[in-house]
Tab-separated table of N, CA and C in Angstrom:
chain	number	residue	atom	x	y	z
M	1	UNK	N	-112.668	-82.483	108.957
M	1	UNK	CA	-114.089	-82.219	108.943
M	1	UNK	C	-114.891	-83.504	108.699
M	2	UNK	N	-114.376	-84.363	107.785
M	2	UNK	CA	-115.071	-85.614	107.493
M	2	UNK	C	-115.115	-86.515	108.720
M	3	UNK	N	-114.033	-86.484	109.494
M	3	UNK	CA	-113.971	-87.313	110.694
M	3	UNK	C	-115.006	-86.844	111.721
M	4	UNK	N	-115.174	-85.537	111.843
M	4	UNK	CA	-116.148	-84.976	112.774
M	4	UNK	C	-117.579	-85.360	112.365
M	5	UNK	N	-117.866	-85.310	111.077
M	5	UNK	CA	-119.185	-85.707	110.573
M	5	UNK	C	-119.418	-87.189	110.831
M	6	UNK	N	-118.408	-88.009	110.623
M	6	UNK	CA	-118.524	-89.442	110.869
M	6	UNK	C	-118.796	-89.721	112.350
M	7	UNK	N	-118.086	-89.030	113.229
M	7	UNK	CA	-118.303	-89.203	114.677
M	7	UNK	C	-119.728	-88.798	115.042
M	8	UNK	N	-120.199	-87.682	114.483
M	8	UNK	CA	-121.566	-87.233	114.749
M	8	UNK	C	-122.585	-88.275	114.291
M	9	UNK	N	-122.403	-88.832	113.102
M	9	UNK	CA	-123.315	-89.857	112.588
M	9	UNK	C	-123.360	-91.071	113.507
M	10	UNK	N	-122.192	-91.521	113.930
M	10	UNK	CA	-122.123	-92.707	114.784
M	10	UNK	C	-122.816	-92.444	116.119
M	11	UNK	N	-122.524	-91.310	116.749
M	11	UNK	CA	-123.140	-90.980	118.038
M	11	UNK	C	-124.656	-90.853	117.881
M	12	UNK	N	-125.094	-90.178	116.832
M	12	UNK	CA	-126.523	-90.000	116.575
M	12	UNK	C	-127.218	-91.345	116.380
M	13	UNK	N	-126.623	-92.219	115.599
M	13	UNK	CA	-127.221	-93.527	115.351
M	13	UNK	C	-127.244	-94.399	116.603
M	14	UNK	N	-126.200	-94.323	117.402
M	14	UNK	CA	-126.169	-95.098	118.648
M	14	UNK	C	-127.264	-94.609	119.597
M	15	UNK	N	-127.417	-93.295	119.732
M	15	UNK	CA	-128.458	-92.758	120.610
M	15	UNK	C	-129.855	-93.153	120.133
M	16	UNK	N	-130.102	-93.043	118.829
M	16	UNK	CA	-131.402	-93.460	118.302
M	16	UNK	C	-131.616	-94.964	118.471
M	17	UNK	N	-130.562	-95.743	118.302
M	17	UNK	CA	-130.668	-97.184	118.499
M	17	UNK	C	-131.019	-97.539	119.931
M	18	UNK	N	-130.374	-96.884	120.883
M	18	UNK	CA	-130.666	-97.127	122.303
M	18	UNK	C	-132.104	-96.726	122.620
M	19	UNK	N	-132.540	-95.586	122.099
M	19	UNK	CA	-133.912	-95.140	122.323
M	19	UNK	C	-134.916	-96.138	121.748
M	20	UNK	N	-134.656	-96.640	120.552
M	20	UNK	CA	-135.591	-97.583	119.938
M	20	UNK	C	-135.654	-98.896	120.714
M	21	UNK	N	-134.517	-99.385	121.187
M	21	UNK	CA	-134.509	-100.622	121.979
M	21	UNK	C	-135.240	-100.403	123.300
M	22	UNK	N	-135.044	-99.236	123.913
M	22	UNK	CA	-135.753	-98.918	125.160
M	22	UNK	C	-137.257	-98.880	124.920
M	23	UNK	N	-137.676	-98.308	123.789
M	23	UNK	CA	-139.106	-98.255	123.474
M	23	UNK	C	-139.671	-99.644	123.213
M	24	UNK	N	-138.880	-100.512	122.569
M	24	UNK	CA	-139.374	-101.852	122.250
M	24	UNK	C	-139.465	-102.739	123.484
M	25	UNK	N	-138.468	-102.669	124.357
M	25	UNK	CA	-138.401	-103.612	125.467
M	25	UNK	C	-138.693	-103.005	126.826
M	26	UNK	N	-138.764	-101.685	126.909
M	26	UNK	CA	-139.103	-101.041	128.172
M	26	UNK	C	-140.605	-101.079	128.400
M	27	UNK	N	-141.007	-101.032	129.639
M	27	UNK	CA	-142.423	-101.043	129.985
M	27	UNK	C	-142.929	-99.602	130.041
M	28	UNK	N	-143.866	-99.209	129.151
M	28	UNK	CA	-144.355	-97.833	129.165
M	28	UNK	C	-145.303	-97.540	130.325
M	29	UNK	N	-145.716	-98.579	131.044
M	29	UNK	CA	-146.632	-98.402	132.163
M	29	UNK	C	-145.824	-98.109	133.416
M	30	UNK	N	-146.069	-96.940	133.994
M	30	UNK	CA	-145.360	-96.547	135.209
M	30	UNK	C	-146.167	-96.984	136.423
M	31	UNK	N	-145.474	-97.268	137.486
M	31	UNK	CA	-146.126	-97.689	138.720
M	31	UNK	C	-146.316	-96.473	139.612
M	32	UNK	N	-147.258	-96.384	140.479
M	32	UNK	CA	-148.320	-97.347	140.755
M	32	UNK	C	-149.494	-97.173	139.796
M	33	UNK	N	-150.194	-98.257	139.571
M	33	UNK	CA	-151.387	-98.240	138.726
M	33	UNK	C	-152.605	-98.143	139.643
M	34	UNK	N	-153.496	-97.233	139.310
M	34	UNK	CA	-154.720	-97.057	140.084
M	34	UNK	C	-155.913	-97.387	139.199
M	35	UNK	N	-157.008	-97.782	139.821
M	35	UNK	CA	-158.229	-98.100	139.075
M	35	UNK	C	-159.399	-97.303	139.627
M	36	UNK	N	-160.264	-96.874	138.745
M	36	UNK	CA	-161.519	-96.230	139.128
M	36	UNK	C	-162.644	-97.017	138.472
M	37	UNK	N	-163.655	-97.355	139.250
M	37	UNK	CA	-164.765	-98.162	138.752
M	37	UNK	C	-166.063	-97.373	138.804
M	38	UNK	N	-166.880	-97.541	137.788
M	38	UNK	CA	-168.227	-96.973	137.714
M	38	UNK	C	-168.257	-95.474	138.014
M	39	UNK	N	-167.400	-94.725	137.371
M	39	UNK	CA	-167.408	-93.264	137.478
M	39	UNK	C	-168.217	-92.694	136.313
M	40	UNK	N	-168.659	-91.473	136.427
M	40	UNK	CA	-169.405	-90.801	135.355
M	40	UNK	C	-168.499	-89.796	134.657
M	41	UNK	N	-168.503	-89.820	133.321
M	41	UNK	CA	-167.707	-88.865	132.551
M	41	UNK	C	-168.392	-87.507	132.632
M	42	UNK	N	-167.631	-86.510	133.106
M	42	UNK	CA	-168.154	-85.159	133.279
M	42	UNK	C	-167.782	-84.262	132.100
M	43	UNK	N	-166.594	-84.478	131.545
M	43	UNK	CA	-166.102	-83.637	130.447
M	43	UNK	C	-165.185	-84.484	129.575
M	44	UNK	N	-165.182	-84.231	128.273
M	44	UNK	CA	-164.309	-84.979	127.361
M	44	UNK	C	-163.890	-84.094	126.202
M	45	UNK	N	-162.691	-84.338	125.713
M	45	UNK	CA	-162.210	-83.733	124.473
M	45	UNK	C	-161.644	-84.873	123.638
M	46	UNK	N	-162.107	-84.979	122.400
M	46	UNK	CA	-161.715	-86.088	121.531
M	46	UNK	C	-161.136	-85.613	120.207
M	47	UNK	N	-160.100	-84.777	120.212
M	47	UNK	CA	-159.496	-84.372	118.936
M	47	UNK	C	-158.755	-85.556	118.320
M	48	UNK	N	-158.660	-85.556	117.001
M	48	UNK	CA	-157.996	-86.672	116.323
M	48	UNK	C	-156.917	-86.206	115.360
M	49	UNK	N	-156.522	-84.938	115.442
M	49	UNK	CA	-155.469	-84.469	114.543
M	49	UNK	C	-154.121	-85.049	114.949
M	50	UNK	N	-153.086	-84.703	114.221
M	50	UNK	CA	-151.785	-85.363	114.344
M	50	UNK	C	-151.216	-85.353	115.768
M	51	UNK	N	-151.241	-84.222	116.435
M	51	UNK	CA	-150.629	-84.114	117.761
M	51	UNK	C	-151.667	-84.072	118.878
M	52	UNK	N	-152.826	-84.618	118.628
M	52	UNK	CA	-153.922	-84.567	119.590
M	52	UNK	C	-153.663	-85.468	120.787
M	53	UNK	N	-154.193	-85.037	121.926
M	53	UNK	CA	-154.159	-85.848	123.147
M	53	UNK	C	-155.566	-85.902	123.716
M	54	UNK	N	-156.395	-86.837	123.243
M	54	UNK	CA	-157.759	-86.916	123.769
M	54	UNK	C	-157.751	-87.257	125.257
M	55	UNK	N	-158.743	-86.731	125.973
M	55	UNK	CA	-158.837	-87.009	127.403
M	55	UNK	C	-160.278	-86.883	127.858
M	56	UNK	N	-160.531	-87.365	129.075
M	56	UNK	CA	-161.828	-87.147	129.710
M	56	UNK	C	-161.587	-86.865	131.184
M	57	UNK	N	-162.598	-86.298	131.831
M	57	UNK	CA	-162.574	-86.055	133.268
M	57	UNK	C	-163.820	-86.694	133.864
M	58	UNK	N	-163.691	-87.184	135.091
M	58	UNK	CA	-164.834	-87.791	135.764
M	58	UNK	C	-165.377	-86.824	136.805
M	59	UNK	N	-166.618	-87.042	137.202
M	59	UNK	CA	-167.264	-86.159	138.179
M	59	UNK	C	-166.494	-86.179	139.493
M	60	UNK	N	-166.251	-84.986	140.034
M	60	UNK	CA	-165.590	-84.862	141.323
M	60	UNK	C	-164.077	-84.950	141.272
M	61	UNK	N	-163.486	-84.962	140.083
M	61	UNK	CA	-162.031	-85.060	139.957
M	61	UNK	C	-161.578	-84.166	138.805
M	62	UNK	N	-160.611	-83.306	139.054
M	62	UNK	CA	-160.110	-82.380	138.031
M	62	UNK	C	-158.997	-82.991	137.174
M	63	UNK	N	-158.601	-84.219	137.463
M	63	UNK	CA	-157.532	-84.877	136.709
M	63	UNK	C	-157.972	-85.129	135.273
M	64	UNK	N	-157.080	-84.839	134.324
M	64	UNK	CA	-157.334	-85.149	132.916
M	64	UNK	C	-156.776	-86.542	132.646
M	65	UNK	N	-157.643	-87.463	132.281
M	65	UNK	CA	-157.235	-88.828	131.992
M	65	UNK	C	-157.048	-88.964	130.485
M	66	UNK	N	-155.787	-89.007	130.051
M	66	UNK	CA	-155.462	-89.067	128.626
M	66	UNK	C	-155.585	-90.499	128.112
M	67	UNK	N	-156.170	-90.627	126.936
M	67	UNK	CA	-156.401	-91.929	126.307
M	67	UNK	C	-155.721	-91.958	124.944
M	68	UNK	N	-155.585	-93.163	124.358
M	68	UNK	CA	-155.010	-93.260	123.014
M	68	UNK	C	-156.054	-92.787	121.995
M	69	UNK	N	-155.602	-92.400	120.813
M	69	UNK	CA	-156.499	-91.815	119.804
M	69	UNK	C	-157.627	-92.751	119.383
M	70	UNK	N	-157.388	-94.050	119.410
M	70	UNK	CA	-158.422	-94.997	119.005
M	70	UNK	C	-159.667	-94.865	119.870
M	71	UNK	N	-159.501	-94.367	121.087
M	71	UNK	CA	-160.632	-94.136	121.980
M	71	UNK	C	-161.669	-93.244	121.300
M	72	UNK	N	-161.203	-92.172	120.656
M	72	UNK	CA	-162.117	-91.226	120.000
M	72	UNK	C	-162.902	-91.898	118.883
M	73	UNK	N	-162.251	-92.768	118.128
M	73	UNK	CA	-162.934	-93.450	117.025
M	73	UNK	C	-163.878	-94.540	117.527
M	74	UNK	N	-163.443	-95.298	118.504
M	74	UNK	CA	-164.237	-96.429	118.986
M	74	UNK	C	-165.464	-95.994	119.782
M	75	UNK	N	-165.402	-94.829	120.414
M	75	UNK	CA	-166.551	-94.348	121.180
M	75	UNK	C	-167.453	-93.447	120.353
M	76	UNK	N	-166.974	-93.004	119.195
M	76	UNK	CA	-167.768	-92.116	118.349
M	76	UNK	C	-167.764	-90.671	118.809
M	77	UNK	N	-166.821	-90.306	119.667
M	77	UNK	CA	-166.794	-88.928	120.180
M	77	UNK	C	-165.893	-88.014	119.361
M	78	UNK	N	-165.299	-88.514	118.287
M	78	UNK	CA	-164.417	-87.675	117.473
M	78	UNK	C	-165.242	-86.677	116.666
M	79	UNK	N	-164.616	-85.577	116.286
M	79	UNK	CA	-165.299	-84.586	115.464
M	79	UNK	C	-166.321	-83.768	116.226
M	80	UNK	N	-165.968	-83.290	117.393
M	80	UNK	CA	-166.853	-82.437	118.215
M	80	UNK	C	-168.133	-83.147	118.660
M	81	UNK	N	-168.068	-84.466	118.849
M	81	UNK	CA	-169.234	-85.225	119.308
M	81	UNK	C	-169.004	-85.762	120.718
M	82	UNK	N	-168.319	-84.972	121.546
M	82	UNK	CA	-168.000	-85.414	122.900
M	82	UNK	C	-169.240	-85.706	123.733
M	83	UNK	N	-170.356	-85.074	123.394
M	83	UNK	CA	-171.579	-85.251	124.179
M	83	UNK	C	-172.081	-86.696	124.139
M	84	UNK	N	-171.605	-87.482	123.170
M	84	UNK	CA	-172.053	-88.873	123.081
M	84	UNK	C	-171.542	-89.726	124.239
M	85	UNK	N	-170.458	-89.311	124.893
M	85	UNK	CA	-169.935	-90.115	126.009
M	85	UNK	C	-170.099	-89.431	127.367
M	86	UNK	N	-170.447	-88.150	127.383
M	86	UNK	CA	-170.613	-87.443	128.660
M	86	UNK	C	-171.805	-88.038	129.408
M	87	UNK	N	-171.582	-88.335	130.687
M	87	UNK	CA	-172.615	-88.923	131.528
M	87	UNK	C	-172.600	-90.439	131.562
M	88	UNK	N	-171.815	-91.062	130.704
M	88	UNK	CA	-171.757	-92.525	130.683
M	88	UNK	C	-170.860	-93.041	131.806
M	89	UNK	N	-171.100	-94.286	132.194
M	89	UNK	CA	-170.315	-94.937	133.238
M	89	UNK	C	-169.002	-95.445	132.649
M	90	UNK	N	-167.893	-95.109	133.310
M	90	UNK	CA	-166.575	-95.498	132.818
M	90	UNK	C	-165.787	-96.175	133.936
M	91	UNK	N	-165.107	-97.244	133.596
M	91	UNK	CA	-164.181	-97.922	134.508
M	91	UNK	C	-162.843	-98.005	133.795
M	92	UNK	N	-161.763	-97.681	134.510
M	92	UNK	CA	-160.463	-97.653	133.850
M	92	UNK	C	-159.326	-97.800	134.844
M	93	UNK	N	-158.163	-98.181	134.302
M	93	UNK	CA	-156.910	-98.237	135.059
M	93	UNK	C	-155.985	-97.192	134.467
M	94	UNK	N	-155.214	-96.535	135.322
M	94	UNK	CA	-154.343	-95.460	134.856
M	94	UNK	C	-153.135	-95.317	135.769
M	95	UNK	N	-152.157	-94.550	135.294
M	95	UNK	CA	-151.056	-94.125	136.151
M	95	UNK	C	-150.891	-92.628	135.978
M	96	UNK	N	-150.447	-91.970	137.036
M	96	UNK	CA	-150.250	-90.518	137.007
M	96	UNK	C	-148.956	-90.203	136.280
M	97	UNK	N	-149.013	-89.276	135.311
M	97	UNK	CA	-147.787	-88.802	134.675
M	97	UNK	C	-147.474	-87.375	135.093
M	98	UNK	N	-148.393	-86.733	135.801
M	98	UNK	CA	-148.166	-85.427	136.429
M	98	UNK	C	-149.247	-85.268	137.498
M	99	UNK	N	-149.138	-84.249	138.347
M	99	UNK	CA	-150.157	-84.094	139.394
M	99	UNK	C	-151.577	-83.863	138.861
M	100	UNK	N	-151.702	-83.335	137.639
M	100	UNK	CA	-153.034	-83.016	137.112
M	100	UNK	C	-153.467	-83.903	135.951
M	101	UNK	N	-152.669	-84.899	135.590
M	101	UNK	CA	-153.080	-85.767	134.482
M	101	UNK	C	-152.598	-87.197	134.695
M	102	UNK	N	-153.300	-88.102	134.049
M	102	UNK	CA	-152.944	-89.509	134.108
M	102	UNK	C	-153.109	-90.139	132.738
M	103	UNK	N	-152.398	-91.231	132.500
M	103	UNK	CA	-152.517	-91.965	131.237
M	103	UNK	C	-153.347	-93.217	131.488
M	104	UNK	N	-154.389	-93.362	130.712
M	104	UNK	CA	-155.300	-94.490	130.869
M	104	UNK	C	-154.722	-95.705	130.145
M	105	UNK	N	-154.563	-96.797	130.889
M	105	UNK	CA	-153.985	-98.028	130.349
M	105	UNK	C	-155.060	-98.890	129.697
M	106	UNK	N	-156.200	-99.007	130.356
M	106	UNK	CA	-157.320	-99.753	129.799
M	106	UNK	C	-158.613	-99.091	130.257
M	107	UNK	N	-159.619	-99.159	129.402
M	107	UNK	CA	-160.863	-98.443	129.696
M	107	UNK	C	-162.064	-99.191	129.132
M	108	UNK	N	-163.167	-99.120	129.868
M	108	UNK	CA	-164.435	-99.642	129.363
M	108	UNK	C	-165.540	-98.642	129.703
M	109	UNK	N	-166.478	-98.499	128.781
M	109	UNK	CA	-167.606	-97.585	128.969
M	109	UNK	C	-168.883	-98.405	128.929
M	110	UNK	N	-169.700	-98.232	129.967
M	110	UNK	CA	-170.957	-98.986	130.111
M	110	UNK	C	-170.729	-100.488	129.967
M	111	UNK	N	-169.623	-100.984	130.512
M	111	UNK	CA	-169.320	-102.411	130.496
M	111	UNK	C	-168.700	-102.925	129.210
M	112	UNK	N	-168.557	-102.083	128.204
M	112	UNK	CA	-167.966	-102.489	126.927
M	112	UNK	C	-166.521	-101.996	126.862
M	113	UNK	N	-165.578	-102.934	126.710
M	113	UNK	CA	-164.167	-102.550	126.713
M	113	UNK	C	-163.810	-101.788	125.439
M	114	UNK	N	-163.171	-100.629	125.621
M	114	UNK	CA	-162.765	-99.786	124.498
M	114	UNK	C	-161.360	-100.183	124.047
M	115	UNK	N	-160.425	-100.280	124.981
M	115	UNK	CA	-159.107	-100.836	124.681
M	115	UNK	C	-158.495	-101.408	125.943
M	116	UNK	N	-157.542	-102.335	125.744
M	116	UNK	CA	-156.929	-103.043	126.867
M	116	UNK	C	-155.481	-102.600	127.058
M	117	UNK	N	-154.871	-103.102	128.107
M	117	UNK	CA	-153.477	-102.768	128.409
M	117	UNK	C	-152.552	-103.234	127.288
M	118	UNK	N	-152.847	-104.366	126.665
M	118	UNK	CA	-152.004	-104.862	125.574
M	118	UNK	C	-151.946	-103.877	124.414
M	119	UNK	N	-153.065	-103.237	124.099
M	119	UNK	CA	-153.070	-102.245	123.018
M	119	UNK	C	-152.262	-101.014	123.401
M	120	UNK	N	-152.355	-100.597	124.663
M	120	UNK	CA	-151.598	-99.443	125.143
M	120	UNK	C	-150.098	-99.716	125.043
M	121	UNK	N	-149.668	-100.880	125.496
M	121	UNK	CA	-148.253	-101.256	125.452
M	121	UNK	C	-147.809	-101.471	124.011
M	122	UNK	N	-148.663	-102.047	123.187
M	122	UNK	CA	-148.330	-102.326	121.795
M	122	UNK	C	-148.016	-101.084	120.989
M	123	UNK	N	-148.658	-99.965	121.305
M	123	UNK	CA	-148.384	-98.710	120.590
M	123	UNK	C	-146.927	-98.302	120.763
M	124	UNK	N	-146.415	-98.367	121.975
M	124	UNK	CA	-145.033	-97.979	122.249
M	124	UNK	C	-144.053	-98.965	121.629
M	125	UNK	N	-144.372	-100.249	121.708
M	125	UNK	CA	-143.496	-101.278	121.157
M	125	UNK	C	-143.371	-101.150	119.643
M	126	UNK	N	-144.480	-100.925	118.962
M	126	UNK	CA	-144.425	-100.816	117.502
M	126	UNK	C	-143.715	-99.537	117.071
M	127	UNK	N	-143.854	-98.459	117.822
M	127	UNK	CA	-143.127	-97.223	117.502
M	127	UNK	C	-141.623	-97.441	117.663
M	128	UNK	N	-141.215	-98.194	118.675
M	128	UNK	CA	-139.802	-98.507	118.872
M	128	UNK	C	-139.245	-99.362	117.752
M	129	UNK	N	-140.026	-100.328	117.293
M	129	UNK	CA	-139.584	-101.181	116.185
M	129	UNK	C	-139.436	-100.376	114.902
M	130	UNK	N	-140.353	-99.466	114.662
M	130	UNK	CA	-140.272	-98.608	113.476
M	130	UNK	C	-139.033	-97.719	113.539
M	131	UNK	N	-138.769	-97.145	114.701
M	131	UNK	CA	-137.580	-96.308	114.869
M	131	UNK	C	-136.307	-97.126	114.664
M	132	UNK	N	-136.284	-98.365	115.151
M	132	UNK	CA	-135.118	-99.216	114.975
M	132	UNK	C	-134.868	-99.508	113.494
M	133	UNK	N	-135.935	-99.754	112.745
M	133	UNK	CA	-135.772	-100.011	111.304
M	133	UNK	C	-135.262	-98.771	110.575
M	134	UNK	N	-135.694	-97.600	111.006
M	134	UNK	CA	-135.191	-96.355	110.414
M	134	UNK	C	-133.702	-96.210	110.696
M	135	UNK	N	-133.275	-96.540	111.908
M	135	UNK	CA	-131.853	-96.465	112.269
M	135	UNK	C	-131.036	-97.418	111.403
M	136	UNK	N	-131.519	-98.637	111.227
M	136	UNK	CA	-130.797	-99.617	110.405
M	136	UNK	C	-130.719	-99.146	108.954
M	137	UNK	N	-131.828	-98.666	108.411
M	137	UNK	CA	-131.837	-98.197	107.019
M	137	UNK	C	-130.911	-97.001	106.834
M	138	UNK	N	-130.931	-96.064	107.776
M	138	UNK	CA	-130.062	-94.893	107.669
M	138	UNK	C	-128.595	-95.295	107.798
M	139	UNK	N	-128.309	-96.268	108.655
M	139	UNK	CA	-126.931	-96.744	108.810
M	139	UNK	C	-126.417	-97.345	107.508
M	140	UNK	N	-127.221	-98.184	106.904
M	140	UNK	CA	-126.811	-98.809	105.643
M	140	UNK	C	-126.605	-97.751	104.571
M	141	UNK	N	-127.550	-96.838	104.451
M	141	UNK	CA	-127.445	-95.790	103.434
M	141	UNK	C	-126.250	-94.880	103.696
M	142	UNK	N	-126.039	-94.538	104.952
M	142	UNK	CA	-124.999	-93.578	105.305
M	142	UNK	C	-123.588	-94.138	105.158
M	143	UNK	N	-123.397	-95.384	105.572
M	143	UNK	CA	-122.046	-95.932	105.600
M	143	UNK	C	-121.712	-96.837	104.416
M	144	UNK	N	-122.707	-97.447	103.819
M	144	UNK	CA	-122.434	-98.393	102.750
M	144	UNK	C	-123.070	-98.007	101.423
M	145	UNK	N	-123.715	-96.857	101.373
M	145	UNK	CA	-124.382	-96.409	100.149
M	145	UNK	C	-123.370	-96.012	99.091
M	146	UNK	N	-123.885	-95.568	97.978
M	146	UNK	CA	-123.040	-95.150	96.862
M	146	UNK	C	-122.219	-93.941	97.294
M	147	UNK	N	-120.938	-94.041	97.100
M	147	UNK	CA	-120.044	-92.926	97.431
M	147	UNK	C	-119.966	-91.993	96.235
M	148	UNK	N	-120.131	-90.733	96.491
M	148	UNK	CA	-120.060	-89.743	95.417
M	148	UNK	C	-118.639	-89.208	95.348
M	149	UNK	N	-118.117	-89.202	94.168
M	149	UNK	CA	-116.780	-88.656	93.957
M	149	UNK	C	-116.912	-87.440	93.059
M	150	UNK	N	-116.275	-86.405	93.423
M	150	UNK	CA	-116.339	-85.180	92.631
M	150	UNK	C	-115.100	-85.025	91.756
M	151	UNK	N	-114.523	-86.128	91.378
M	151	UNK	CA	-113.346	-86.086	90.510
M	151	UNK	C	-113.791	-85.862	89.069
M	152	UNK	N	-113.066	-85.057	88.321
M	152	UNK	CA	-113.435	-84.854	86.914
M	152	UNK	C	-113.190	-86.128	86.114
M	153	UNK	N	-113.987	-86.292	85.062
M	153	UNK	CA	-113.854	-87.484	84.220
M	153	UNK	C	-112.683	-87.397	83.354
């Protein structure tokens, strides 16, 4: 039984390690990248809770363009204040992640840049580095930590 648990730990740690390295060094931007210039925001949702996916839609397009959470804070549309950005001119680059949605890589509203491609890529890279550190810490604790013995004194 101990051998089976050890094999499970090793496989689990290797898989998490591979995932973290892929997140750190893989490119989260999928090709092809498309750009839209001087569009008008028709609809927006800017939730900021833990699992939120803020997005906006432009006039004449039903695609939901998902943005990073900082978008909601930097534009002031968080907390049910979406009307502050509706009707404004938006220019952005994105890639499609499904037929009805896209991920925005960089965006500017009324000529003011909200976030750039470096910030979009940096989010994935830092999450991968954090996951890698968790894998290393768990490995050290799991394999080299204090061994408990249930032998009577």
